[in-house]
Amino acid sequence: MDTKRLKATMWAYPWDMTAIGKGRFLDLIESAGMTGISMATAYHAGLFVTPHHPHHRLYFPEDGVLYFRPTQGTAEQLSLQPRLSSLLEAGEPLRDTINEAHSRGIEVNSWFVCTHNTDLGMRNPDVVLRTAYGDPLYYGLCPANPKVAEYLVALLSDLSRTHAIDAIDAESLGFLGYPHGYHHEKDLLGLSEKAGYLLSICFCKACLRKARETGIDGERVRRVIRGKLDAIFEGGPGIAGEGDSLAAIASDPRERIDDPEVQAYLQMRVDVVMDLIRSVKASLRKGCRLQLIEWNTPDKWWMYGFDQGLGEVVDGMIMCCYDRDTSYLERLIKESRNALPNAAIIGGIQAGYPTCSSPADVHSQLSSVRSSGADGVQVYHFGLIHRRNLEWLKAGLSESR
């Protein structure tokens, strides 16, 4: 029986640290049995219940801002101008945390949300995803757009070279999808997973230009996808519960293989994202790991723009499942391990309600991560769970050996 302690990292927001001071923050991280922190350094908007923040119980983070200062030359040269958090007026939380964390043997990762940036999309509508109807998805930047690629490569490189971080945990480094969970998002049709995916396929100018360069008639592909969506919106299969599943796109020859041009367009999306990931990895400081945060099993990775070639590029995958039932979490870890045998596979779990309401729930999550063969666990989230849950984590990490 493997008795090695499970390597455990916890997600945290910069305001979690600034509110209580880095010493107390790191004390609590250690008391939960953590060996690492993944601190948000580029993040989106939200509304969070913060049970143990000393100044408030509800928190609205700034939308799409950076929580680190890029070097002046890097930022000035970008076509897309980043917006900096007001928290930086009092110092830089990430930099302030690194030295003391490392002195305690705690790793510090940068949690960087990449193509999900509504603020940047609203300010630069020419770089957002566009549906087959031309509708903008403002929350999603298109990775095929050179301005977006430039933005991400430059900032991630700068971050890794100016901060002694151990890894970048990259979230949404690819094509985003629909639905997303935007403010008051409404769908009274009950669109199926397949219909949502068809709405997610991007036909922005950058994607259509890339298609032309690759010898693909992107306008024809758009007409094909729009035709499928028209049939759904006119009442055909595609409404939830009507037997129209995403599996049809992935495996049904009528949906994917019988139209070589559609297939080529979808493969082009994979090529775009894989090239971007390679560029990001090549730009990082030597020794700084690149880890992707992902929720889908390997058979669905192509939908968002990457494939099993990731094993030759990234250092790890953080495979997330926040369900109380651990069966999908176990499947995620095992299938990702089989797909990427040379990459670190980390189980991403939630340690708060409704996933974990007792010590037994935490133990179940951690035991599933270990028994599935993961190299570590990443826990969501320091600032959003009760302090007692931190105690449950420490006990669970000991018990799950």
mmCIF file of C-alpha atoms in Angstrom:
data_model
loop_
_atom_site.group_PDB
_atom_site.id
_atom_site.type_symbol
_atom_site.label_atom_id
_atom_site.label_comp_id
_atom_site.label_asym_id
_atom_site.label_seq_id
_atom_site.Cartn_x
_atom_site.Cartn_y
_atom_site.Cartn_z
ATOM 1 C CA MET A 1 0.000 0.000 0.000
ATOM 2 C CA ASP A 2 1.274 3.453 -0.950
ATOM 3 C CA THR A 3 1.786 5.447 2.261
ATOM 4 C CA LYS A 4 3.271 8.563 0.647
ATOM 5 C CA ARG A 5 1.441 11.736 1.640
ATOM 6 C CA LEU A 6 -0.738 13.167 -1.088
ATOM 7 C CA LYS A 7 0.667 16.438 -2.390
ATOM 8 C CA ALA A 8 -2.036 19.039 -1.748
ATOM 9 C CA THR A 9 -2.454 22.561 -3.147
ATOM 10 C CA MET A 10 -5.256 25.016 -2.340
ATOM 11 C CA TRP A 11 -6.753 27.669 -4.580
ATOM 12 C CA ALA A 12 -6.891 31.145 -3.022
ATOM 13 C CA TYR A 13 -7.715 34.724 -3.972
ATOM 14 C CA PRO A 14 -5.288 37.570 -3.343
ATOM 15 C CA TRP A 15 -7.802 39.309 -1.067
ATOM 16 C CA ASP A 16 -7.797 36.183 1.122
ATOM 17 C CA MET A 17 -4.184 36.953 1.957
ATOM 18 C CA THR A 18 -4.314 40.749 2.137
ATOM 19 C CA ALA A 19 -7.280 40.685 4.532
ATOM 20 C CA ILE A 20 -5.490 38.713 7.257
ATOM 21 C CA GLY A 21 -1.799 39.167 6.407
ATOM 22 C CA LYS A 22 0.544 36.692 4.796
ATOM 23 C CA GLY A 23 1.724 35.186 8.093
ATOM 24 C CA ARG A 24 -1.760 34.240 9.276
ATOM 25 C CA PHE A 25 -2.750 33.201 5.760
ATOM 26 C CA LEU A 26 0.176 30.798 5.472
ATOM 27 C CA ASP A 27 -0.438 29.489 8.991
ATOM 28 C CA LEU A 28 -3.949 28.473 7.954
ATOM 29 C CA ILE A 29 -2.726 26.966 4.682
ATOM 30 C CA GLU A 30 -0.247 24.844 6.630
ATOM 31 C CA SER A 31 -2.818 23.927 9.265
ATOM 32 C CA ALA A 32 -5.002 22.449 6.505
ATOM 33 C CA GLY A 33 -2.177 20.135 5.457
ATOM 34 C CA MET A 34 -1.449 21.986 2.228
ATOM 35 C CA THR A 35 1.935 21.936 0.527
ATOM 36 C CA GLY A 36 1.059 24.540 -2.081
ATOM 37 C CA ILE A 37 -1.053 27.584 -2.953
ATOM 38 C CA SER A 38 -2.550 28.478 -6.317
ATOM 39 C CA MET A 39 -3.236 32.222 -6.135
ATOM 40 C CA ALA A 40 -5.431 33.996 -8.667
ATOM 41 C CA THR A 41 -3.343 36.404 -10.739
ATOM 42 C CA ALA A 42 -5.824 36.992 -13.592
ATOM 43 C CA TYR A 43 -9.463 36.496 -12.754
ATOM 44 C CA HIS A 44 -13.069 37.167 -13.730
ATOM 45 C CA ALA A 45 -16.075 38.738 -12.021
ATOM 46 C CA GLY A 46 -18.364 37.029 -9.539
ATOM 47 C CA LEU A 47 -20.214 37.308 -6.251
ATOM 48 C CA PHE A 48 -18.714 35.271 -3.439
ATOM 49 C CA VAL A 49 -19.852 34.408 0.066
ATOM 50 C CA THR A 50 -16.759 34.828 2.254
ATOM 51 C CA PRO A 51 -17.398 33.183 5.650
ATOM 52 C CA HIS A 52 -14.203 34.189 7.438
ATOM 53 C CA HIS A 53 -13.091 37.403 5.769
ATOM 54 C CA PRO A 54 -12.606 40.008 8.518
ATOM 55 C CA HIS A 55 -14.317 42.879 6.667
ATOM 56 C CA HIS A 56 -17.211 41.484 4.608
ATOM 57 C CA ARG A 57 -19.385 38.451 3.916
ATOM 58 C CA LEU A 58 -20.090 39.158 0.241
ATOM 59 C CA TYR A 59 -17.403 40.102 -2.258
ATOM 60 C CA PHE A 60 -17.631 41.361 -5.835
ATOM 61 C CA PRO A 61 -14.188 40.961 -7.473
ATOM 62 C CA GLU A 62 -13.167 43.301 -10.261
ATOM 63 C CA ASP A 63 -13.790 41.825 -13.688
ATOM 64 C CA GLY A 64 -10.953 40.605 -15.874
ATOM 65 C CA VAL A 65 -8.121 42.281 -13.978
ATOM 66 C CA LEU A 66 -4.525 41.278 -13.282
ATOM 67 C CA TYR A 67 -3.348 40.845 -9.697
ATOM 68 C CA PHE A 68 0.302 41.317 -10.616
ATOM 69 C CA ARG A 69 2.206 44.120 -12.282
ATOM 70 C CA PRO A 70 3.668 43.169 -15.673
ATOM 71 C CA THR A 71 6.855 44.949 -16.602
ATOM 72 C CA GLN A 72 6.120 48.294 -18.195
ATOM 73 C CA GLY A 73 7.678 47.441 -21.541
ATOM 74 C CA THR A 74 5.655 44.247 -21.859
ATOM 75 C CA ALA A 75 2.304 45.873 -21.116
ATOM 76 C CA GLU A 76 2.907 48.926 -23.337
ATOM 77 C CA GLN A 77 3.577 46.815 -26.431
ATOM 78 C CA LEU A 78 0.377 44.772 -26.220
ATOM 79 C CA SER A 79 -2.495 45.411 -28.628
ATOM 80 C CA LEU A 80 -4.886 44.441 -25.835
ATOM 81 C CA GLN A 81 -4.269 46.514 -22.750
ATOM 82 C CA PRO A 82 -4.666 44.695 -19.425
ATOM 83 C CA ARG A 83 -6.446 46.311 -16.514
ATOM 84 C CA LEU A 84 -4.764 46.112 -13.109
ATOM 85 C CA SER A 85 -6.603 45.411 -9.863
ATOM 86 C CA SER A 86 -7.010 48.214 -7.350
ATOM 87 C CA LEU A 87 -5.486 45.835 -4.788
ATOM 88 C CA LEU A 88 -2.111 46.536 -6.363
ATOM 89 C CA GLU A 89 -2.184 50.087 -5.010
ATOM 90 C CA ALA A 90 -1.203 48.656 -1.606
ATOM 91 C CA GLY A 91 1.330 46.129 -2.888
ATOM 92 C CA GLU A 92 1.406 42.937 -4.886
ATOM 93 C CA PRO A 93 -0.150 39.955 -3.047
ATOM 94 C CA LEU A 94 1.542 37.288 -5.157
ATOM 95 C CA ARG A 95 5.039 38.711 -4.777
ATOM 96 C CA ASP A 96 4.456 39.395 -1.072
ATOM 97 C CA THR A 97 3.529 35.761 -0.499
ATOM 98 C CA ILE A 98 6.226 33.936 -2.450
ATOM 99 C CA ASN A 99 9.318 34.397 -0.287
ATOM 100 C CA GLU A 100 7.721 33.466 3.025
ATOM 101 C CA ALA A 101 5.812 30.585 1.467
ATOM 102 C CA HIS A 102 8.990 29.151 -0.023
ATOM 103 C CA SER A 103 10.800 29.544 3.301
ATOM 104 C CA ARG A 104 8.107 27.273 4.793
ATOM 105 C CA GLY A 105 8.378 24.744 1.982
ATOM 106 C CA ILE A 106 5.080 25.802 0.410
ATOM 107 C CA GLU A 107 4.922 26.035 -3.380
ATOM 108 C CA VAL A 108 3.219 29.034 -4.985
ATOM 109 C CA ASN A 109 1.422 28.684 -8.308
ATOM 110 C CA SER A 110 -0.201 31.380 -10.425
ATOM 111 C CA TRP A 111 -3.858 30.670 -11.172
ATOM 112 C CA PHE A 112 -4.376 32.484 -14.476
ATOM 113 C CA VAL A 113 -7.744 32.674 -16.241
ATOM 114 C CA CYS A 114 -6.856 33.021 -19.915
ATOM 115 C CA THR A 115 -9.504 33.414 -22.617
ATOM 116 C CA HIS A 116 -12.380 34.060 -20.216
ATOM 117 C CA ASN A 117 -12.320 37.842 -19.829
ATOM 118 C CA THR A 118 -15.596 39.732 -20.236
ATOM 119 C CA ASP A 119 -14.061 43.120 -19.489
ATOM 120 C CA LEU A 120 -11.432 42.702 -22.203
ATOM 121 C CA GLY A 121 -14.050 41.340 -24.599
ATOM 122 C CA MET A 122 -16.391 44.278 -24.044
ATOM 123 C CA ARG A 123 -13.542 46.718 -24.604
ATOM 124 C CA ASN A 124 -12.303 44.825 -27.674
ATOM 125 C CA PRO A 125 -15.278 43.192 -29.420
ATOM 126 C CA ASP A 126 -13.138 42.367 -32.453
ATOM 127 C CA VAL A 127 -11.345 39.601 -30.499
ATOM 128 C CA VAL A 128 -14.311 37.692 -29.018
ATOM 129 C CA LEU A 129 -15.866 34.419 -30.112
ATOM 130 C CA ARG A 130 -18.628 34.679 -32.729
ATOM 131 C CA THR A 131 -21.341 32.090 -33.286
ATOM 132 C CA ALA A 132 -22.459 30.823 -36.677
ATOM 133 C CA TYR A 133 -25.013 33.665 -36.552
ATOM 134 C CA GLY A 134 -22.315 36.256 -35.857
ATOM 135 C CA ASP A 135 -23.472 36.756 -32.261
ATOM 136 C CA PRO A 136 -20.621 37.797 -29.966
ATOM 137 C CA LEU A 137 -19.785 35.776 -26.864
ATOM 138 C CA TYR A 138 -18.236 38.676 -24.974
ATOM 139 C CA TYR A 139 -16.976 36.512 -22.126
ATOM 140 C CA GLY A 140 -14.740 34.488 -24.456
ATOM 141 C CA LEU A 141 -11.635 35.719 -26.266
ATOM 142 C CA CYS A 142 -10.843 33.779 -29.418
ATOM 143 C CA PRO A 143 -7.473 31.999 -29.211
ATOM 144 C CA ALA A 144 -7.153 32.172 -33.003
ATOM 145 C CA ASN A 145 -6.912 35.957 -32.826
ATOM 146 C CA PRO A 146 -3.241 37.054 -32.934
ATOM 147 C CA LYS A 147 -3.955 39.837 -30.426
ATOM 148 C CA VAL A 148 -5.247 37.286 -27.898
ATOM 149 C CA ALA A 149 -2.298 34.954 -28.445
ATOM 150 C CA GLU A 150 0.116 37.869 -28.080
ATOM 151 C CA TYR A 151 -1.595 38.965 -24.861
ATOM 152 C CA LEU A 152 -1.453 35.551 -23.225
ATOM 153 C CA VAL A 153 2.070 34.580 -24.281
ATOM 154 C CA ALA A 154 3.550 37.937 -23.301
ATOM 155 C CA LEU A 155 1.857 38.170 -19.902
ATOM 156 C CA LEU A 156 2.455 34.550 -18.897
ATOM 157 C CA SER A 157 6.097 34.790 -19.938
ATOM 158 C CA ASP A 158 6.543 38.046 -18.044
ATOM 159 C CA LEU A 159 4.837 36.613 -14.966
ATOM 160 C CA SER A 160 7.052 33.542 -14.896
ATOM 161 C CA ARG A 161 10.246 35.578 -15.367
ATOM 162 C CA THR A 162 9.545 38.296 -12.810
ATOM 163 C CA HIS A 163 8.069 36.123 -10.054
ATOM 164 C CA ALA A 164 9.553 32.982 -8.506
ATOM 165 C CA ILE A 165 6.353 30.995 -9.003
ATOM 166 C CA ASP A 166 6.557 27.217 -9.218
ATOM 167 C CA ALA A 167 3.839 26.733 -11.833
ATOM 168 C CA ILE A 168 1.157 28.416 -13.868
ATOM 169 C CA ASP A 169 -2.266 26.828 -13.463
ATOM 170 C CA ALA A 170 -3.904 27.944 -16.704
ATOM 171 C CA GLU A 171 -7.686 27.998 -16.807
ATOM 172 C CA SER A 172 -9.583 28.367 -20.101
ATOM 173 C CA LEU A 173 -6.486 28.174 -22.312
ATOM 174 C CA GLY A 174 -8.571 27.289 -25.342
ATOM 175 C CA PHE A 175 -12.013 27.874 -26.846
ATOM 176 C CA LEU A 176 -14.771 28.592 -24.335
ATOM 177 C CA GLY A 177 -18.249 27.214 -24.839
ATOM 178 C CA TYR A 178 -21.935 27.936 -24.448
ATOM 179 C CA PRO A 179 -23.603 27.922 -21.960
ATOM 180 C CA HIS A 180 -21.208 29.650 -19.626
ATOM 181 C CA GLY A 181 -23.127 30.961 -16.633
ATOM 182 C CA TYR A 182 -23.222 34.607 -17.669
ATOM 183 C CA HIS A 183 -25.317 37.106 -15.661
ATOM 184 C CA HIS A 184 -28.958 35.962 -15.664
ATOM 185 C CA GLU A 185 -28.330 33.569 -18.559
ATOM 186 C CA LYS A 186 -31.730 32.334 -19.801
ATOM 187 C CA ASP A 187 -32.619 29.348 -21.968
ATOM 188 C CA LEU A 188 -36.292 28.343 -21.923
ATOM 189 C CA LEU A 189 -35.772 25.828 -24.734
ATOM 190 C CA GLY A 190 -33.523 23.554 -22.732
ATOM 191 C CA LEU A 191 -30.821 23.324 -25.372
ATOM 192 C CA SER A 192 -28.965 20.018 -25.348
ATOM 193 C CA GLU A 193 -25.240 19.633 -24.848
ATOM 194 C CA LYS A 194 -24.869 19.124 -28.587
ATOM 195 C CA ALA A 195 -26.786 22.314 -29.397
ATOM 196 C CA GLY A 196 -24.647 24.233 -26.920
ATOM 197 C CA TYR A 197 -21.509 22.968 -28.602
ATOM 198 C CA LEU A 198 -22.744 23.968 -32.061
ATOM 199 C CA LEU A 199 -23.380 27.466 -30.687
ATOM 200 C CA SER A 200 -19.833 27.491 -29.343
ATOM 201 C CA ILE A 201 -18.031 26.938 -32.649
ATOM 202 C CA CYS A 202 -16.359 30.224 -33.484
ATOM 203 C CA PHE A 203 -16.614 31.944 -36.855
ATOM 204 C CA CYS A 204 -14.935 35.230 -36.033
ATOM 205 C CA LYS A 205 -12.788 36.950 -38.663
ATOM 206 C CA ALA A 206 -9.609 35.412 -37.239
ATOM 207 C CA CYS A 207 -11.039 31.881 -37.426
ATOM 208 C CA LEU A 208 -12.326 32.391 -40.952
ATOM 209 C CA ARG A 209 -8.961 33.832 -41.995
ATOM 210 C CA LYS A 210 -7.172 30.842 -40.475
ATOM 211 C CA ALA A 211 -9.542 28.530 -42.346
ATOM 212 C CA ARG A 212 -8.732 30.220 -45.671
ATOM 213 C CA GLU A 213 -5.020 29.893 -44.971
ATOM 214 C CA THR A 214 -5.557 26.194 -44.319
ATOM 215 C CA GLY A 215 -7.561 25.677 -47.502
ATOM 216 C CA ILE A 216 -10.920 25.337 -45.734
ATOM 217 C CA ASP A 217 -14.103 27.071 -46.875
ATOM 218 C CA GLY A 218 -15.050 28.474 -43.477
ATOM 219 C CA GLU A 219 -18.136 30.246 -44.818
ATOM 220 C CA ARG A 220 -19.494 26.934 -46.049
ATOM 221 C CA VAL A 221 -18.793 25.325 -42.675
ATOM 222 C CA ARG A 222 -20.629 28.194 -41.020
ATOM 223 C CA ARG A 223 -23.649 27.573 -43.259
ATOM 224 C CA VAL A 224 -23.601 23.881 -42.346
ATOM 225 C CA ILE A 225 -23.453 24.598 -38.611
ATOM 226 C CA ARG A 226 -26.057 27.337 -38.896
ATOM 227 C CA GLY A 227 -28.348 24.927 -40.741
ATOM 228 C CA LYS A 228 -28.066 22.396 -37.924
ATOM 229 C CA LEU A 229 -28.824 25.103 -35.390
ATOM 230 C CA ASP A 230 -31.771 26.426 -37.442
ATOM 231 C CA ALA A 231 -33.285 22.940 -37.355
ATOM 232 C CA ILE A 232 -32.904 22.867 -33.579
ATOM 233 C CA PHE A 233 -34.397 26.329 -33.059
ATOM 234 C CA GLU A 234 -37.284 25.429 -35.348
ATOM 235 C CA GLY A 235 -38.172 22.534 -33.063
ATOM 236 C CA GLY A 236 -36.050 19.642 -34.252
ATOM 237 C CA PRO A 237 -33.871 17.375 -32.082
ATOM 238 C CA GLY A 238 -31.550 19.391 -29.886
ATOM 239 C CA ILE A 239 -33.723 20.157 -26.899
ATOM 240 C CA ALA A 240 -32.680 18.568 -23.627
ATOM 241 C CA GLY A 241 -34.265 15.177 -23.066
ATOM 242 C CA GLU A 242 -34.956 14.505 -26.745
ATOM 243 C CA GLY A 243 -32.150 12.022 -27.213
ATOM 244 C CA ASP A 244 -29.766 14.429 -28.928
ATOM 245 C CA SER A 245 -26.496 13.966 -27.080
ATOM 246 C CA LEU A 246 -23.012 15.335 -27.553
ATOM 247 C CA ALA A 247 -21.827 11.810 -28.333
ATOM 248 C CA ALA A 248 -23.415 12.241 -31.758
ATOM 249 C CA ILE A 249 -20.879 14.919 -32.661
ATOM 250 C CA ALA A 250 -17.925 12.970 -31.316
ATOM 251 C CA SER A 251 -18.712 9.583 -32.858
ATOM 252 C CA ASP A 252 -21.653 9.650 -35.275
ATOM 253 C CA PRO A 253 -20.304 9.648 -38.870
ATOM 254 C CA ARG A 254 -23.313 11.682 -40.034
ATOM 255 C CA GLU A 255 -22.344 14.537 -37.730
ATOM 256 C CA ARG A 256 -18.593 14.641 -38.030
ATOM 257 C CA ILE A 257 -17.003 12.295 -40.530
ATOM 258 C CA ASP A 258 -19.297 12.518 -43.561
ATOM 259 C CA ASP A 259 -18.482 16.200 -43.981
ATOM 260 C CA PRO A 260 -14.699 16.407 -44.391
ATOM 261 C CA GLU A 261 -14.711 20.212 -44.437
ATOM 262 C CA VAL A 262 -16.480 20.457 -41.075
ATOM 263 C CA GLN A 263 -14.073 17.881 -39.710
ATOM 264 C CA ALA A 264 -11.120 19.877 -41.064
ATOM 265 C CA TYR A 265 -12.495 23.080 -39.487
ATOM 266 C CA LEU A 266 -12.781 21.408 -36.076
ATOM 267 C CA GLN A 267 -9.243 20.056 -36.453
ATOM 268 C CA MET A 268 -8.068 23.561 -37.325
ATOM 269 C CA ARG A 269 -9.384 24.696 -33.926
ATOM 270 C CA VAL A 270 -7.300 22.008 -32.263
ATOM 271 C CA ASP A 271 -4.217 23.089 -34.209
ATOM 272 C CA VAL A 272 -4.769 26.721 -33.179
ATOM 273 C CA VAL A 273 -4.968 25.951 -29.471
ATOM 274 C CA MET A 274 -2.155 23.408 -29.476
ATOM 275 C CA ASP A 275 0.107 25.976 -31.177
ATOM 276 C CA LEU A 276 -0.864 28.544 -28.537
ATOM 277 C CA ILE A 277 -0.142 26.148 -25.683
ATOM 278 C CA ARG A 278 3.254 25.328 -27.196
ATOM 279 C CA SER A 279 4.029 29.036 -27.497
ATOM 280 C CA VAL A 280 3.067 29.653 -23.886
ATOM 281 C CA LYS A 281 5.168 26.747 -22.663
ATOM 282 C CA ALA A 282 8.197 27.837 -24.723
ATOM 283 C CA SER A 283 7.955 31.365 -23.321
ATOM 284 C CA LEU A 284 8.037 30.406 -19.648
ATOM 285 C CA ARG A 285 11.054 30.632 -17.394
ATOM 286 C CA LYS A 286 12.883 27.324 -17.176
ATOM 287 C CA GLY A 287 11.648 25.448 -14.146
ATOM 288 C CA CYS A 288 8.195 27.037 -14.146
ATOM 289 C CA ARG A 289 5.667 24.275 -14.817
ATOM 290 C CA LEU A 290 2.608 24.682 -17.045
ATOM 291 C CA GLN A 291 -0.553 22.936 -15.795
ATOM 292 C CA LEU A 292 -3.970 23.104 -17.457
ATOM 293 C CA ILE A 293 -7.229 23.156 -15.494
ATOM 294 C CA GLU A 294 -9.804 20.934 -17.199
ATOM 295 C CA TRP A 295 -13.248 19.432 -16.511
ATOM 296 C CA ASN A 296 -13.728 17.031 -19.418
ATOM 297 C CA THR A 297 -12.595 13.510 -20.159
ATOM 298 C CA PRO A 298 -9.976 13.166 -22.940
ATOM 299 C CA ASP A 299 -12.564 12.087 -25.516
ATOM 300 C CA LYS A 300 -14.056 15.612 -25.357
ATOM 301 C CA TRP A 301 -10.844 17.649 -25.321
ATOM 302 C CA TRP A 302 -11.048 18.289 -29.063
ATOM 303 C CA MET A 303 -14.193 20.349 -28.491
ATOM 304 C CA TYR A 304 -12.193 23.054 -26.735
ATOM 305 C CA GLY A 305 -9.142 22.878 -28.952
ATOM 306 C CA PHE A 306 -6.620 20.375 -27.688
ATOM 307 C CA ASP A 307 -5.776 16.705 -27.970
ATOM 308 C CA GLN A 308 -3.593 14.057 -26.403
ATOM 309 C CA GLY A 309 -0.531 15.735 -27.858
ATOM 310 C CA LEU A 310 -0.726 17.793 -24.652
ATOM 311 C CA GLY A 311 1.459 15.150 -23.041
ATOM 312 C CA GLU A 312 4.417 16.452 -25.024
ATOM 313 C CA VAL A 313 3.799 20.070 -23.992
ATOM 314 C CA VAL A 314 2.284 20.565 -20.544
ATOM 315 C CA ASP A 315 3.719 19.411 -17.250
ATOM 316 C CA GLY A 316 0.391 18.546 -15.670
ATOM 317 C CA MET A 317 -3.384 18.502 -15.850
ATOM 318 C CA ILE A 318 -5.666 19.529 -12.982
ATOM 319 C CA MET A 319 -8.786 17.435 -13.587
ATOM 320 C CA CYS A 320 -11.725 18.982 -11.739
ATOM 321 C CA CYS A 321 -14.981 17.488 -10.551
ATOM 322 C CA TYR A 322 -17.020 19.145 -7.807
ATOM 323 C CA ASP A 323 -19.696 16.445 -7.549
ATOM 324 C CA ARG A 324 -20.477 14.772 -4.238
ATOM 325 C CA ASP A 325 -20.499 11.437 -6.077
ATOM 326 C CA THR A 326 -16.849 10.679 -6.839
ATOM 327 C CA SER A 327 -17.390 8.330 -9.797
ATOM 328 C CA TYR A 328 -16.806 11.012 -12.444
ATOM 329 C CA LEU A 329 -13.780 12.348 -10.552
ATOM 330 C CA GLU A 330 -12.256 8.871 -10.580
ATOM 331 C CA ARG A 331 -13.019 8.477 -14.279
ATOM 332 C CA LEU A 332 -11.447 11.866 -15.080
ATOM 333 C CA ILE A 333 -8.218 10.989 -13.307
ATOM 334 C CA LYS A 334 -7.895 7.459 -14.699
ATOM 335 C CA GLU A 335 -8.671 8.380 -18.295
ATOM 336 C CA SER A 336 -6.374 11.400 -18.179
ATOM 337 C CA ARG A 337 -3.597 9.234 -16.755
ATOM 338 C CA ASN A 338 -4.034 6.770 -19.609
ATOM 339 C CA ALA A 339 -4.081 9.582 -22.179
ATOM 340 C CA LEU A 340 -1.078 11.457 -20.762
ATOM 341 C CA PRO A 341 1.183 8.933 -19.028
ATOM 342 C CA ASN A 342 4.110 11.371 -18.770
ATOM 343 C CA ALA A 343 2.221 14.333 -17.297
ATOM 344 C CA ALA A 344 1.307 14.905 -13.667
ATOM 345 C CA ILE A 345 -2.401 14.252 -13.132
ATOM 346 C CA ILE A 346 -3.900 16.213 -10.245
ATOM 347 C CA GLY A 347 -7.422 15.737 -8.925
ATOM 348 C CA GLY A 348 -9.332 19.001 -8.472
ATOM 349 C CA ILE A 349 -11.972 18.837 -5.740
ATOM 350 C CA GLN A 350 -14.283 21.223 -3.909
ATOM 351 C CA ALA A 351 -14.138 21.089 -0.107
ATOM 352 C CA GLY A 352 -17.329 23.065 0.565
ATOM 353 C CA TYR A 353 -21.087 22.719 0.220
ATOM 354 C CA PRO A 354 -22.706 20.801 -1.424
ATOM 355 C CA THR A 355 -19.773 18.518 -2.170
ATOM 356 C CA CYS A 356 -18.463 18.276 1.372
ATOM 357 C CA SER A 357 -20.729 18.728 4.389
ATOM 358 C CA SER A 358 -18.839 16.472 6.796
ATOM 359 C CA PRO A 359 -15.386 15.031 7.522
ATOM 360 C CA ALA A 360 -16.543 11.815 5.854
ATOM 361 C CA ASP A 361 -17.274 13.693 2.614
ATOM 362 C CA VAL A 362 -13.784 15.211 2.575
ATOM 363 C CA HIS A 363 -12.264 11.807 3.282
ATOM 364 C CA SER A 364 -14.253 10.305 0.399
ATOM 365 C CA GLN A 365 -13.047 12.951 -2.058
ATOM 366 C CA LEU A 366 -9.400 12.624 -1.031
ATOM 367 C CA SER A 367 -9.502 8.831 -0.984
ATOM 368 C CA SER A 368 -10.930 8.790 -4.508
ATOM 369 C CA VAL A 369 -8.163 11.079 -5.749
ATOM 370 C CA ARG A 370 -5.507 8.813 -4.238
ATOM 371 C CA SER A 371 -7.049 5.485 -5.267
ATOM 372 C CA SER A 372 -7.447 6.711 -8.855
ATOM 373 C CA GLY A 373 -3.683 7.178 -9.132
ATOM 374 C CA ALA A 374 -3.438 10.979 -9.095
ATOM 375 C CA ASP A 375 -0.114 12.652 -8.386
ATOM 376 C CA GLY A 376 -1.736 15.231 -6.128
ATOM 377 C CA VAL A 377 -4.907 17.064 -5.197
ATOM 378 C CA GLN A 378 -5.937 20.686 -5.698
ATOM 379 C CA VAL A 379 -8.640 21.985 -3.362
ATOM 380 C CA TYR A 380 -11.271 24.677 -4.000
ATOM 381 C CA HIS A 381 -11.277 27.052 -2.142
ATOM 382 C CA PHE A 382 -9.540 28.728 0.837
ATOM 383 C CA GLY A 383 -11.666 31.867 1.073
ATOM 384 C CA LEU A 384 -15.033 30.267 0.321
ATOM 385 C CA ILE A 385 -15.196 27.367 2.779
ATOM 386 C CA HIS A 386 -15.721 27.295 6.529
ATOM 387 C CA ARG A 387 -12.657 27.153 8.766
ATOM 388 C CA ARG A 388 -13.833 23.779 10.099
ATOM 389 C CA ASN A 389 -13.475 22.412 6.560
ATOM 390 C CA LEU A 390 -9.781 23.298 6.690
ATOM 391 C CA GLU A 391 -9.529 21.045 9.739
ATOM 392 C CA TRP A 392 -11.395 18.302 7.903
ATOM 393 C CA LEU A 393 -8.879 18.571 5.067
ATOM 394 C CA LYS A 394 -5.891 18.084 7.346
ATOM 395 C CA ALA A 395 -7.477 15.024 8.927
ATOM 396 C CA GLY A 396 -8.559 13.692 5.540
ATOM 397 C CA LEU A 397 -5.095 14.065 4.057
ATOM 398 C CA SER A 398 -3.691 11.989 6.911
ATOM 399 C CA GLU A 399 -6.446 9.376 6.737
ATOM 400 C CA SER A 400 -6.343 8.976 2.962
ATOM 401 C CA ARG A 401 -2.777 7.672 2.958
#
